[in-house]
Amino acid sequence: MTAPRHFLDLDRFDRNTLRSILDTAVEFKREGDHGQSRKLLDGRTLAMIFEKPSTRTRVSFEVAMWQLGGHAIILSDSDSQLIRGESMADTGRVLSRYVDAIMIRTTHASKLAELADYSTIPVINGLTDESHPCQLMADIMTYEEVRGSIVDRKVAWCGDSNNVSRSWVHAAVRFGFRLRLASPEALRTSEDHDRQWIAAENGDVVYTEDPEEAVADADLVVTDTWVSMGDDPGESRHNILAPYRVTKALMAKAKGDAVFMHCLPAHRGQEVTADVIDGPQSIVWDEAENRLHAQKGILAWCLR
Ligand code: CP
Ligand code: NVA
């Protein structure tokens, strides 16, 4: 039996494979909802397990399956036996007998790994505490749609160091752009492994505590919530992160034609001001839309 095509993290892929998934995504978007792809996943079923809330990931995957001719089943936290302690291993073995692929949003990356190890069908990472690779596929697609190739561009992350920023690190190395990550040292999760990997892969990624240094001359400025799902929301967290808020003044340090992105959901007045996220440099709604197209590319790759 051939190994299933899991989509777990961007660092596990080579550049050409990621590029081909994006090319497919762009093609799906161009074709719209009425082309050849209508029957691509005819009769195929995706099970979606959510151990954390979701709006975009849930709806975009379900619509993607439907538009490609397939079907999706949602298992929310309270629906499955996972909540009563059934293991990821057993869940993967059982679902592999019913459906064609599994998308999971969970807490620890080890749960995703266990599910993938025991499933004989593709498993897609729909976010863990450690990463959010589907988001990054949509993000790269979106940047390139509005500004052309991201290769050698400068991207600045300002805010918490979290699952999304970690996938930005993977994307920087795999897609070949420069990344400056500004976040408070006190909130950084262990990044030693990432630093070693970046060096081994000759990536151009710099961690800093200075948001202005990160944003200087950037082509793209990105942020995310200060309180990720599962984080302890404390006043001190907000105080530590306040200097990293993306404001008009901070955006003014980037290139004149720089764009702003945020995976959403956003908290106006916290990680970003309303005049930035709702302003002319923001491309967050295209970014959200592209989750649909990028995930069609991922599904097509996994289920080919
Ligand atoms: N960006 C993102 O993954 O959004 P949801 O949590 O709504 O899925
Ligand atoms: N970092 C955020 C991303 C939400 C899509 C979280 O994990 O809550």
PDB file of C-alpha atoms and ligand atoms in Angstrom:
ATOM      1  CA  MET A   1       0.000   0.000   0.000  1.00  0.00           C
ATOM      2  CA  THR A   2       1.355   3.451  -0.862  1.00  0.00           C
ATOM      3  CA  ALA A   3       1.769   5.961   1.972  1.00  0.00           C
ATOM      4  CA  PRO A   4      -1.072   8.451   2.316  1.00  0.00           C
ATOM      5  CA  ARG A   5      -0.356  12.018   1.226  1.00  0.00           C
ATOM      6  CA  HIS A   6      -0.580  13.877   4.528  1.00  0.00           C
ATOM      7  CA  PHE A   7      -0.518  17.684   4.652  1.00  0.00           C
ATOM      8  CA  LEU A   8       0.995  18.226   8.092  1.00  0.00           C
ATOM      9  CA  ASP A   9       3.530  21.057   7.970  1.00  0.00           C
ATOM     10  CA  LEU A  10       5.229  23.114   5.288  1.00  0.00           C
ATOM     11  CA  ASP A  11       8.736  22.197   6.444  1.00  0.00           C
ATOM     12  CA  ARG A  12       8.047  18.612   5.347  1.00  0.00           C
ATOM     13  CA  PHE A  13       7.537  19.636   1.731  1.00  0.00           C
ATOM     14  CA  ASP A  14       9.906  20.655  -1.008  1.00  0.00           C
ATOM     15  CA  ARG A  15       9.394  23.963  -2.757  1.00  0.00           C
ATOM     16  CA  ASN A  16       8.206  22.435  -6.021  1.00  0.00           C
ATOM     17  CA  THR A  17       5.399  20.476  -4.380  1.00  0.00           C
ATOM     18  CA  LEU A  18       4.154  23.540  -2.501  1.00  0.00           C
ATOM     19  CA  ARG A  19       4.364  25.575  -5.703  1.00  0.00           C
ATOM     20  CA  SER A  20       2.354  22.977  -7.612  1.00  0.00           C
ATOM     21  CA  ILE A  21      -0.352  22.988  -4.910  1.00  0.00           C
ATOM     22  CA  LEU A  22      -0.546  26.783  -5.187  1.00  0.00           C
ATOM     23  CA  ASP A  23      -0.671  26.613  -8.986  1.00  0.00           C
ATOM     24  CA  THR A  24      -3.651  24.269  -8.704  1.00  0.00           C
ATOM     25  CA  ALA A  25      -5.286  26.634  -6.209  1.00  0.00           C
ATOM     26  CA  VAL A  26      -4.872  29.585  -8.563  1.00  0.00           C
ATOM     27  CA  GLU A  27      -6.345  27.509 -11.375  1.00  0.00           C
ATOM     28  CA  PHE A  28      -9.359  26.564  -9.213  1.00  0.00           C
ATOM     29  CA  LYS A  29      -9.935  30.209  -8.359  1.00  0.00           C
ATOM     30  CA  ARG A  30      -9.698  31.257 -12.003  1.00  0.00           C
ATOM     31  CA  GLU A  31     -12.096  28.526 -13.061  1.00  0.00           C
ATOM     32  CA  GLY A  32     -14.688  29.442 -10.424  1.00  0.00           C
ATOM     33  CA  ASP A  33     -17.425  27.123  -9.332  1.00  0.00           C
ATOM     34  CA  HIS A  34     -18.472  25.873 -12.759  1.00  0.00           C
ATOM     35  CA  GLY A  35     -15.499  24.220 -14.421  1.00  0.00           C
ATOM     36  CA  GLN A  36     -13.989  20.761 -14.777  1.00  0.00           C
ATOM     37  CA  SER A  37     -13.192  20.543 -11.081  1.00  0.00           C
ATOM     38  CA  ARG A  38     -16.873  20.062 -10.242  1.00  0.00           C
ATOM     39  CA  LYS A  39     -16.380  16.304 -10.373  1.00  0.00           C
ATOM     40  CA  LEU A  40     -12.765  16.027  -9.228  1.00  0.00           C
ATOM     41  CA  LEU A  41     -13.655  14.586  -5.820  1.00  0.00           C
ATOM     42  CA  ASP A  42     -16.889  12.939  -6.895  1.00  0.00           C
ATOM     43  CA  GLY A  43     -18.012  10.502  -4.210  1.00  0.00           C
ATOM     44  CA  ARG A  44     -15.105  11.340  -1.864  1.00  0.00           C
ATOM     45  CA  THR A  45     -15.660  12.210   1.782  1.00  0.00           C
ATOM     46  CA  LEU A  46     -13.623  14.372   4.144  1.00  0.00           C
ATOM     47  CA  ALA A  47     -14.050  13.979   7.922  1.00  0.00           C
ATOM     48  CA  MET A  48     -13.283  17.170   9.834  1.00  0.00           C
ATOM     49  CA  ILE A  49     -12.413  16.955  13.526  1.00  0.00           C
ATOM     50  CA  PHE A  50     -12.560  20.196  15.509  1.00  0.00           C
ATOM     51  CA  GLU A  51     -11.165  20.258  19.039  1.00  0.00           C
ATOM     52  CA  LYS A  52     -11.060  24.086  18.864  1.00  0.00           C
ATOM     53  CA  PRO A  53     -13.521  26.579  17.336  1.00  0.00           C
ATOM     54  CA  SER A  54     -13.367  27.682  13.711  1.00  0.00           C
ATOM     55  CA  THR A  55     -15.259  29.788  11.208  1.00  0.00           C
ATOM     56  CA  ARG A  56     -13.004  30.029   8.131  1.00  0.00           C
ATOM     57  CA  THR A  57     -11.360  26.617   8.234  1.00  0.00           C
ATOM     58  CA  ARG A  58     -14.603  24.816   8.832  1.00  0.00           C
ATOM     59  CA  VAL A  59     -16.673  26.594   6.196  1.00  0.00           C
ATOM     60  CA  SER A  60     -13.962  26.826   3.536  1.00  0.00           C
ATOM     61  CA  PHE A  61     -13.116  23.113   3.741  1.00  0.00           C
ATOM     62  CA  GLU A  62     -16.769  22.102   3.636  1.00  0.00           C
ATOM     63  CA  VAL A  63     -17.506  24.365   0.674  1.00  0.00           C
ATOM     64  CA  ALA A  64     -14.301  23.222  -1.055  1.00  0.00           C
ATOM     65  CA  MET A  65     -15.348  19.585  -0.789  1.00  0.00           C
ATOM     66  CA  TRP A  66     -18.820  20.364  -2.020  1.00  0.00           C
ATOM     67  CA  GLN A  67     -17.584  22.438  -4.975  1.00  0.00           C
ATOM     68  CA  LEU A  68     -15.182  19.648  -5.974  1.00  0.00           C
ATOM     69  CA  GLY A  69     -18.027  17.147  -6.026  1.00  0.00           C
ATOM     70  CA  GLY A  70     -17.333  15.543  -2.644  1.00  0.00           C
ATOM     71  CA  HIS A  71     -18.827  15.707   0.805  1.00  0.00           C
ATOM     72  CA  ALA A  72     -17.664  16.672   4.316  1.00  0.00           C
ATOM     73  CA  ILE A  73     -18.619  15.376   7.756  1.00  0.00           C
ATOM     74  CA  ILE A  74     -17.985  17.593  10.770  1.00  0.00           C
ATOM     75  CA  LEU A  75     -17.059  16.128  14.147  1.00  0.00           C
ATOM     76  CA  SER A  76     -17.006  18.899  16.692  1.00  0.00           C
ATOM     77  CA  ASP A  77     -15.553  18.538  20.141  1.00  0.00           C
ATOM     78  CA  SER A  78     -18.710  17.162  21.703  1.00  0.00           C
ATOM     79  CA  ASP A  79     -19.670  14.856  18.799  1.00  0.00           C
ATOM     80  CA  SER A  80     -17.022  12.182  18.844  1.00  0.00           C
ATOM     81  CA  GLN A  81     -15.646   9.692  21.321  1.00  0.00           C
ATOM     82  CA  LEU A  82     -12.370  11.637  21.443  1.00  0.00           C
ATOM     83  CA  ILE A  83     -13.900  13.674  24.224  1.00  0.00           C
ATOM     84  CA  ARG A  84     -14.371  10.468  26.232  1.00  0.00           C
ATOM     85  CA  GLY A  85     -10.790   9.413  25.744  1.00  0.00           C
ATOM     86  CA  GLU A  86     -10.748   7.364  22.539  1.00  0.00           C
ATOM     87  CA  SER A  87      -7.245   7.690  21.177  1.00  0.00           C
ATOM     88  CA  MET A  88      -6.227   9.474  17.988  1.00  0.00           C
ATOM     89  CA  ALA A  89      -4.722   6.183  16.849  1.00  0.00           C
ATOM     90  CA  ASP A  90      -8.024   4.312  17.097  1.00  0.00           C
ATOM     91  CA  THR A  91      -9.949   7.258  15.641  1.00  0.00           C
ATOM     92  CA  GLY A  92      -7.604   7.314  12.645  1.00  0.00           C
ATOM     93  CA  ARG A  93      -7.877   3.555  12.111  1.00  0.00           C
ATOM     94  CA  VAL A  94     -11.672   3.685  12.184  1.00  0.00           C
ATOM     95  CA  LEU A  95     -12.181   6.816  10.076  1.00  0.00           C
ATOM     96  CA  SER A  96      -9.812   5.349   7.472  1.00  0.00           C
ATOM     97  CA  ARG A  97     -12.424   2.634   6.886  1.00  0.00           C
ATOM     98  CA  TYR A  98     -15.191   5.159   6.159  1.00  0.00           C
ATOM     99  CA  VAL A  99     -13.819   8.322   4.582  1.00  0.00           C
ATOM    100  CA  ASP A 100     -11.129   9.374   2.101  1.00  0.00           C
ATOM    101  CA  ALA A 101      -9.301  12.058   4.118  1.00  0.00           C
ATOM    102  CA  ILE A 102      -9.301  13.662   7.561  1.00  0.00           C
ATOM    103  CA  MET A 103      -8.819  17.329   8.422  1.00  0.00           C
ATOM    104  CA  ILE A 104      -8.125  17.984  12.092  1.00  0.00           C
ATOM    105  CA  ARG A 105      -7.877  21.081  14.266  1.00  0.00           C
ATOM    106  CA  THR A 106      -6.423  20.098  17.615  1.00  0.00           C
ATOM    107  CA  THR A 107      -4.205  21.198  20.507  1.00  0.00           C
ATOM    108  CA  HIS A 108      -0.860  19.422  20.709  1.00  0.00           C
ATOM    109  CA  ALA A 109       1.003  18.584  17.526  1.00  0.00           C
ATOM    110  CA  SER A 110       1.585  15.104  18.979  1.00  0.00           C
ATOM    111  CA  LYS A 111      -2.144  14.379  18.539  1.00  0.00           C
ATOM    112  CA  LEU A 112      -1.965  15.307  14.873  1.00  0.00           C
ATOM    113  CA  ALA A 113       1.111  13.107  14.488  1.00  0.00           C
ATOM    114  CA  GLU A 114      -0.609  10.156  16.171  1.00  0.00           C
ATOM    115  CA  LEU A 115      -3.651  10.513  13.932  1.00  0.00           C
ATOM    116  CA  ALA A 116      -1.450  10.652  10.829  1.00  0.00           C
ATOM    117  CA  ASP A 117       0.638   7.670  11.948  1.00  0.00           C
ATOM    118  CA  TYR A 118      -2.403   5.438  12.324  1.00  0.00           C
ATOM    119  CA  SER A 119      -4.526   6.656   9.403  1.00  0.00           C
ATOM    120  CA  THR A 120      -4.238   4.951   6.060  1.00  0.00           C
ATOM    121  CA  ILE A 121      -5.769   8.007   4.346  1.00  0.00           C
ATOM    122  CA  PRO A 122      -4.435  11.595   4.055  1.00  0.00           C
ATOM    123  CA  VAL A 123      -4.523  13.744   7.197  1.00  0.00           C
ATOM    124  CA  ILE A 124      -4.569  17.546   6.887  1.00  0.00           C
ATOM    125  CA  ASN A 125      -3.421  19.888   9.660  1.00  0.00           C
ATOM    126  CA  GLY A 126      -6.189  22.462  10.161  1.00  0.00           C
ATOM    127  CA  LEU A 127      -4.233  24.127  13.033  1.00  0.00           C
ATOM    128  CA  THR A 128      -2.502  22.898  16.158  1.00  0.00           C
ATOM    129  CA  ASP A 129      -0.912  24.841  19.017  1.00  0.00           C
ATOM    130  CA  GLU A 130       2.290  24.700  16.964  1.00  0.00           C
ATOM    131  CA  SER A 131       1.349  25.495  13.374  1.00  0.00           C
ATOM    132  CA  HIS A 132      -1.277  26.465  10.789  1.00  0.00           C
ATOM    133  CA  PRO A 133       0.020  25.430   7.358  1.00  0.00           C
ATOM    134  CA  CYS A 134      -3.281  25.714   5.422  1.00  0.00           C
ATOM    135  CA  GLN A 135      -3.423  29.375   6.422  1.00  0.00           C
ATOM    136  CA  LEU A 136       0.020  29.987   4.996  1.00  0.00           C
ATOM    137  CA  MET A 137      -0.863  28.455   1.637  1.00  0.00           C
ATOM    138  CA  ALA A 138      -3.714  30.964   1.378  1.00  0.00           C
ATOM    139  CA  ASP A 139      -1.457  33.767   2.592  1.00  0.00           C
ATOM    140  CA  ILE A 140       1.271  33.174   0.015  1.00  0.00           C
ATOM    141  CA  MET A 141      -1.384  32.857  -2.694  1.00  0.00           C
ATOM    142  CA  THR A 142      -2.906  36.173  -1.607  1.00  0.00           C
ATOM    143  CA  TYR A 143       0.342  38.117  -1.474  1.00  0.00           C
ATOM    144  CA  GLU A 144       1.347  36.879  -4.918  1.00  0.00           C
ATOM    145  CA  GLU A 145      -2.088  37.657  -6.338  1.00  0.00           C
ATOM    146  CA  VAL A 146      -1.766  41.342  -5.435  1.00  0.00           C
ATOM    147  CA  ARG A 147       2.000  41.949  -5.569  1.00  0.00           C
ATOM    148  CA  GLY A 148       3.607  39.172  -7.656  1.00  0.00           C
ATOM    149  CA  SER A 149       6.243  36.685  -6.560  1.00  0.00           C
ATOM    150  CA  ILE A 150       7.029  36.623  -2.847  1.00  0.00           C
ATOM    151  CA  VAL A 151      10.542  35.324  -3.513  1.00  0.00           C
ATOM    152  CA  ASP A 152      13.151  37.619  -1.884  1.00  0.00           C
ATOM    153  CA  ARG A 153      10.439  39.962  -0.531  1.00  0.00           C
ATOM    154  CA  LYS A 154      10.633  41.170   3.055  1.00  0.00           C
ATOM    155  CA  VAL A 155       7.837  40.066   5.387  1.00  0.00           C
ATOM    156  CA  ALA A 156       7.460  41.460   8.916  1.00  0.00           C
ATOM    157  CA  TRP A 157       5.551  39.672  11.669  1.00  0.00           C
ATOM    158  CA  CYS A 158       4.647  41.894  14.628  1.00  0.00           C
ATOM    159  CA  GLY A 159       2.931  40.411  17.649  1.00  0.00           C
ATOM    160  CA  ASP A 160       2.681  37.190  19.568  1.00  0.00           C
ATOM    161  CA  SER A 161       4.912  34.291  18.684  1.00  0.00           C
ATOM    162  CA  ASN A 162       2.431  31.521  17.960  1.00  0.00           C
ATOM    163  CA  ASN A 163       1.256  28.738  15.656  1.00  0.00           C
ATOM    164  CA  VAL A 164       0.739  31.080  12.702  1.00  0.00           C
ATOM    165  CA  SER A 165       4.127  32.807  13.065  1.00  0.00           C
ATOM    166  CA  ARG A 166       5.748  29.376  13.170  1.00  0.00           C
ATOM    167  CA  SER A 167       4.141  28.455   9.866  1.00  0.00           C
ATOM    168  CA  TRP A 168       5.396  31.790   8.488  1.00  0.00           C
ATOM    169  CA  VAL A 169       8.908  30.590   9.405  1.00  0.00           C
ATOM    170  CA  HIS A 170       8.363  27.368   7.481  1.00  0.00           C
ATOM    171  CA  ALA A 171       6.931  29.313   4.537  1.00  0.00           C
ATOM    172  CA  ALA A 172       9.834  31.795   4.464  1.00  0.00           C
ATOM    173  CA  VAL A 173      12.344  29.005   4.097  1.00  0.00           C
ATOM    174  CA  ARG A 174      10.324  26.958   1.636  1.00  0.00           C
ATOM    175  CA  PHE A 175       9.122  29.824  -0.594  1.00  0.00           C
ATOM    176  CA  GLY A 176      12.356  31.830  -0.305  1.00  0.00           C
ATOM    177  CA  PHE A 177      11.444  35.183   1.246  1.00  0.00           C
ATOM    178  CA  ARG A 178      12.996  37.188   4.085  1.00  0.00           C
ATOM    179  CA  LEU A 179      11.133  37.118   7.384  1.00  0.00           C
ATOM    180  CA  ARG A 180      11.593  39.427  10.370  1.00  0.00           C
ATOM    181  CA  LEU A 181       9.681  38.279  13.444  1.00  0.00           C
ATOM    182  CA  ALA A 182       9.138  40.914  16.118  1.00  0.00           C
ATOM    183  CA  SER A 183       7.691  39.520  19.332  1.00  0.00           C
ATOM    184  CA  PRO A 184       8.434  39.829  23.032  1.00  0.00           C
ATOM    185  CA  GLU A 185      11.101  37.401  24.222  1.00  0.00           C
ATOM    186  CA  ALA A 186       9.027  36.663  27.341  1.00  0.00           C
ATOM    187  CA  LEU A 187       6.204  35.132  25.287  1.00  0.00           C
ATOM    188  CA  ARG A 188       8.278  33.174  22.829  1.00  0.00           C
ATOM    189  CA  THR A 189       7.817  29.467  22.827  1.00  0.00           C
ATOM    190  CA  SER A 190      10.981  27.462  22.416  1.00  0.00           C
ATOM    191  CA  GLU A 191      12.331  28.215  18.983  1.00  0.00           C
ATOM    192  CA  ASP A 192      15.741  26.489  19.247  1.00  0.00           C
ATOM    193  CA  HIS A 193      14.664  23.718  16.930  1.00  0.00           C
ATOM    194  CA  ASP A 194      13.342  26.245  14.398  1.00  0.00           C
ATOM    195  CA  ARG A 195      16.556  28.268  14.545  1.00  0.00           C
ATOM    196  CA  GLN A 196      18.626  25.154  13.845  1.00  0.00           C
ATOM    197  CA  TRP A 197      16.354  24.210  10.978  1.00  0.00           C
ATOM    198  CA  ILE A 198      16.470  27.735   9.495  1.00  0.00           C
ATOM    199  CA  ALA A 199      20.276  27.688   9.615  1.00  0.00           C
ATOM    200  CA  ALA A 200      20.461  24.199   8.108  1.00  0.00           C
ATOM    201  CA  GLU A 201      18.156  25.276   5.277  1.00  0.00           C
ATOM    202  CA  ASN A 202      19.916  28.632   4.711  1.00  0.00           C
ATOM    203  CA  GLY A 203      16.728  30.518   5.503  1.00  0.00           C
ATOM    204  CA  ASP A 204      16.692  34.297   5.953  1.00  0.00           C
ATOM    205  CA  VAL A 205      14.679  34.598   9.179  1.00  0.00           C
ATOM    206  CA  VAL A 206      15.550  36.993  12.008  1.00  0.00           C
ATOM    207  CA  TYR A 207      13.907  37.113  15.447  1.00  0.00           C
ATOM    208  CA  THR A 208      13.853  40.514  17.145  1.00  0.00           C
ATOM    209  CA  GLU A 209      12.086  42.346  19.951  1.00  0.00           C
ATOM    210  CA  ASP A 210      11.963  45.570  17.942  1.00  0.00           C
ATOM    211  CA  PRO A 211       8.812  45.989  15.777  1.00  0.00           C
ATOM    212  CA  GLU A 212      10.232  49.005  13.918  1.00  0.00           C
ATOM    213  CA  GLU A 213      13.349  47.088  12.966  1.00  0.00           C
ATOM    214  CA  ALA A 214      11.167  44.261  11.640  1.00  0.00           C
ATOM    215  CA  VAL A 215       8.869  46.506   9.647  1.00  0.00           C
ATOM    216  CA  ALA A 216      11.555  48.765   8.135  1.00  0.00           C
ATOM    217  CA  ASP A 217      11.247  48.539   4.362  1.00  0.00           C
ATOM    218  CA  ALA A 218       8.895  45.531   4.525  1.00  0.00           C
ATOM    219  CA  ASP A 219       6.718  44.509   1.584  1.00  0.00           C
ATOM    220  CA  LEU A 220       4.181  42.810   3.829  1.00  0.00           C
ATOM    221  CA  VAL A 221       3.241  43.290   7.488  1.00  0.00           C
ATOM    222  CA  VAL A 222       1.449  40.462   9.294  1.00  0.00           C
ATOM    223  CA  THR A 223      -0.009  40.000  12.733  1.00  0.00           C
ATOM    224  CA  ASP A 224      -2.402  37.738  14.617  1.00  0.00           C
ATOM    225  CA  THR A 225      -4.390  37.712  17.834  1.00  0.00           C
ATOM    226  CA  TRP A 226      -2.522  38.275  21.084  1.00  0.00           C
ATOM    227  CA  VAL A 227      -4.476  35.443  22.713  1.00  0.00           C
ATOM    228  CA  SER A 228      -4.552  32.241  20.714  1.00  0.00           C
ATOM    229  CA  MET A 229      -7.058  29.505  21.444  1.00  0.00           C
ATOM    230  CA  GLY A 230      -5.884  27.813  24.625  1.00  0.00           C
ATOM    231  CA  ASP A 231      -3.721  30.747  25.789  1.00  0.00           C
ATOM    232  CA  ASP A 232      -4.253  32.308  29.186  1.00  0.00           C
ATOM    233  CA  PRO A 233      -5.642  35.803  28.498  1.00  0.00           C
ATOM    234  CA  GLY A 234      -4.004  37.971  31.160  1.00  0.00           C
ATOM    235  CA  GLU A 235      -3.642  41.708  31.483  1.00  0.00           C
ATOM    236  CA  SER A 236       0.127  41.320  31.573  1.00  0.00           C
ATOM    237  CA  ARG A 237       0.047  39.554  28.201  1.00  0.00           C
ATOM    238  CA  HIS A 238      -1.693  42.579  26.685  1.00  0.00           C
ATOM    239  CA  ASN A 239       0.791  44.973  28.308  1.00  0.00           C
ATOM    240  CA  ILE A 240       3.774  43.025  27.015  1.00  0.00           C
ATOM    241  CA  LEU A 241       2.311  42.927  23.507  1.00  0.00           C
ATOM    242  CA  ALA A 242       1.097  46.541  23.300  1.00  0.00           C
ATOM    243  CA  PRO A 243       4.293  47.838  21.572  1.00  0.00           C
ATOM    244  CA  TYR A 244       3.724  45.300  18.781  1.00  0.00           C
ATOM    245  CA  ARG A 245       0.292  46.613  17.807  1.00  0.00           C
ATOM    246  CA  VAL A 246       0.161  47.292  14.054  1.00  0.00           C
ATOM    247  CA  THR A 247      -0.793  50.953  13.747  1.00  0.00           C
ATOM    248  CA  LYS A 248      -0.737  53.400  10.861  1.00  0.00           C
ATOM    249  CA  ALA A 249       2.493  54.819  12.291  1.00  0.00           C
ATOM    250  CA  LEU A 250       4.103  51.369  12.249  1.00  0.00           C
ATOM    251  CA  MET A 251       2.815  50.660   8.714  1.00  0.00           C
ATOM    252  CA  ALA A 252       4.395  53.955   7.624  1.00  0.00           C
ATOM    253  CA  LYS A 253       7.844  52.458   8.356  1.00  0.00           C
ATOM    254  CA  ALA A 254       7.219  49.732   5.771  1.00  0.00           C
ATOM    255  CA  LYS A 255       7.474  50.274   2.011  1.00  0.00           C
ATOM    256  CA  GLY A 256       4.938  52.697   0.560  1.00  0.00           C
ATOM    257  CA  ASP A 257       3.129  49.905  -1.276  1.00  0.00           C
ATOM    258  CA  ALA A 258       3.299  47.414   1.594  1.00  0.00           C
ATOM    259  CA  VAL A 259       0.206  45.349   2.299  1.00  0.00           C
ATOM    260  CA  PHE A 260      -1.247  44.129   5.590  1.00  0.00           C
ATOM    261  CA  MET A 261      -2.437  40.613   6.351  1.00  0.00           C
ATOM    262  CA  HIS A 262      -4.096  38.879   9.327  1.00  0.00           C
ATOM    263  CA  CYS A 263      -5.392  35.301   9.383  1.00  0.00           C
ATOM    264  CA  LEU A 264      -8.462  36.417  11.388  1.00  0.00           C
ATOM    265  CA  PRO A 265     -10.311  36.512  13.721  1.00  0.00           C
ATOM    266  CA  ALA A 266      -9.033  40.026  14.498  1.00  0.00           C
ATOM    267  CA  HIS A 267      -9.326  42.203  17.585  1.00  0.00           C
ATOM    268  CA  ARG A 268      -9.366  45.828  16.518  1.00  0.00           C
ATOM    269  CA  GLY A 269      -7.546  48.030  19.007  1.00  0.00           C
ATOM    270  CA  GLN A 270      -5.427  45.136  20.242  1.00  0.00           C
ATOM    271  CA  GLU A 271      -3.025  43.566  17.723  1.00  0.00           C
ATOM    272  CA  VAL A 272      -4.106  45.956  14.945  1.00  0.00           C
ATOM    273  CA  THR A 273      -5.892  49.269  14.758  1.00  0.00           C
ATOM    274  CA  ALA A 274      -9.111  49.590  12.775  1.00  0.00           C
ATOM    275  CA  ASP A 275      -7.601  52.148  10.396  1.00  0.00           C
ATOM    276  CA  VAL A 276      -5.036  49.550   9.296  1.00  0.00           C
ATOM    277  CA  ILE A 277      -7.172  46.410   9.019  1.00  0.00           C
ATOM    278  CA  ASP A 278     -10.042  48.356   7.444  1.00  0.00           C
ATOM    279  CA  GLY A 279      -7.713  50.642   5.491  1.00  0.00           C
ATOM    280  CA  PRO A 280      -6.403  50.606   1.904  1.00  0.00           C
ATOM    281  CA  GLN A 281      -3.315  48.489   2.606  1.00  0.00           C
ATOM    282  CA  SER A 282      -5.316  45.631   4.097  1.00  0.00           C
ATOM    283  CA  ILE A 283      -5.910  42.520   1.988  1.00  0.00           C
ATOM    284  CA  VAL A 284      -7.470  40.421   4.746  1.00  0.00           C
ATOM    285  CA  TRP A 285     -10.733  39.653   2.925  1.00  0.00           C
ATOM    286  CA  ASP A 286      -8.923  38.292  -0.130  1.00  0.00           C
ATOM    287  CA  GLU A 287      -6.765  36.348   2.308  1.00  0.00           C
ATOM    288  CA  ALA A 288      -9.852  34.850   3.952  1.00  0.00           C
ATOM    289  CA  GLU A 289     -11.402  34.007   0.573  1.00  0.00           C
ATOM    290  CA  ASN A 290      -8.243  32.297  -0.575  1.00  0.00           C
ATOM    291  CA  ARG A 291      -8.527  29.744   2.215  1.00  0.00           C
ATOM    292  CA  LEU A 292     -11.200  28.179   0.007  1.00  0.00           C
ATOM    293  CA  HIS A 293      -9.078  28.050  -3.140  1.00  0.00           C
ATOM    294  CA  ALA A 294      -5.830  27.072  -1.401  1.00  0.00           C
ATOM    295  CA  GLN A 295      -7.551  24.220   0.388  1.00  0.00           C
ATOM    296  CA  LYS A 296      -8.997  22.955  -2.863  1.00  0.00           C
ATOM    297  CA  GLY A 297      -5.380  22.761  -4.040  1.00  0.00           C
ATOM    298  CA  ILE A 298      -4.414  20.873  -0.876  1.00  0.00           C
ATOM    299  CA  LEU A 299      -7.378  18.476  -1.149  1.00  0.00           C
ATOM    300  CA  ALA A 300      -6.613  17.811  -4.808  1.00  0.00           C
ATOM    301  CA  TRP A 301      -2.984  17.040  -3.929  1.00  0.00           C
ATOM    302  CA  CYS A 302      -3.905  14.781  -0.998  1.00  0.00           C
ATOM    303  CA  LEU A 303      -6.611  12.880  -2.850  1.00  0.00           C
ATOM    304  CA  ARG A 304      -5.122  12.777  -6.328  1.00  0.00           C
TER     305      ARG A 304
HETATM  306  N1   CP B   1      -7.826  31.807  10.202  1.00  0.00           N
HETATM  307  C1   CP B   1      -8.538  30.753  10.660  1.00  0.00           C
HETATM  308  O1   CP B   1      -8.064  29.615  10.695  1.00  0.00           O
HETATM  309  O2   CP B   1      -9.798  31.053  11.056  1.00  0.00           O
HETATM  310  P1   CP B   1     -10.811  30.089  11.820  1.00  0.00           P
HETATM  311  O3   CP B   1     -10.274  29.891  13.222  1.00  0.00           O
HETATM  312  O4   CP B   1     -12.116  30.806  11.795  1.00  0.00           O
HETATM  313  O5   CP B   1     -10.859  28.761  11.103  1.00  0.00           O
HETATM  314  N1  NVA B   2      -3.208  31.989  16.552  1.00  0.00           N
HETATM  315  C1  NVA B   2      -4.638  31.848  16.430  1.00  0.00           C
HETATM  316  C2  NVA B   2      -5.011  31.533  15.032  1.00  0.00           C
HETATM  317  C3  NVA B   2      -6.489  31.417  14.787  1.00  0.00           C
HETATM  318  C4  NVA B   2      -6.804  31.040  13.383  1.00  0.00           C
HETATM  319  C5  NVA B   2      -5.135  30.782  17.377  1.00  0.00           C
HETATM  320  O1  NVA B   2      -4.522  29.721  17.455  1.00  0.00           O
HETATM  321  O2  NVA B   2      -6.144  31.010  18.045  1.00  0.00           O
END
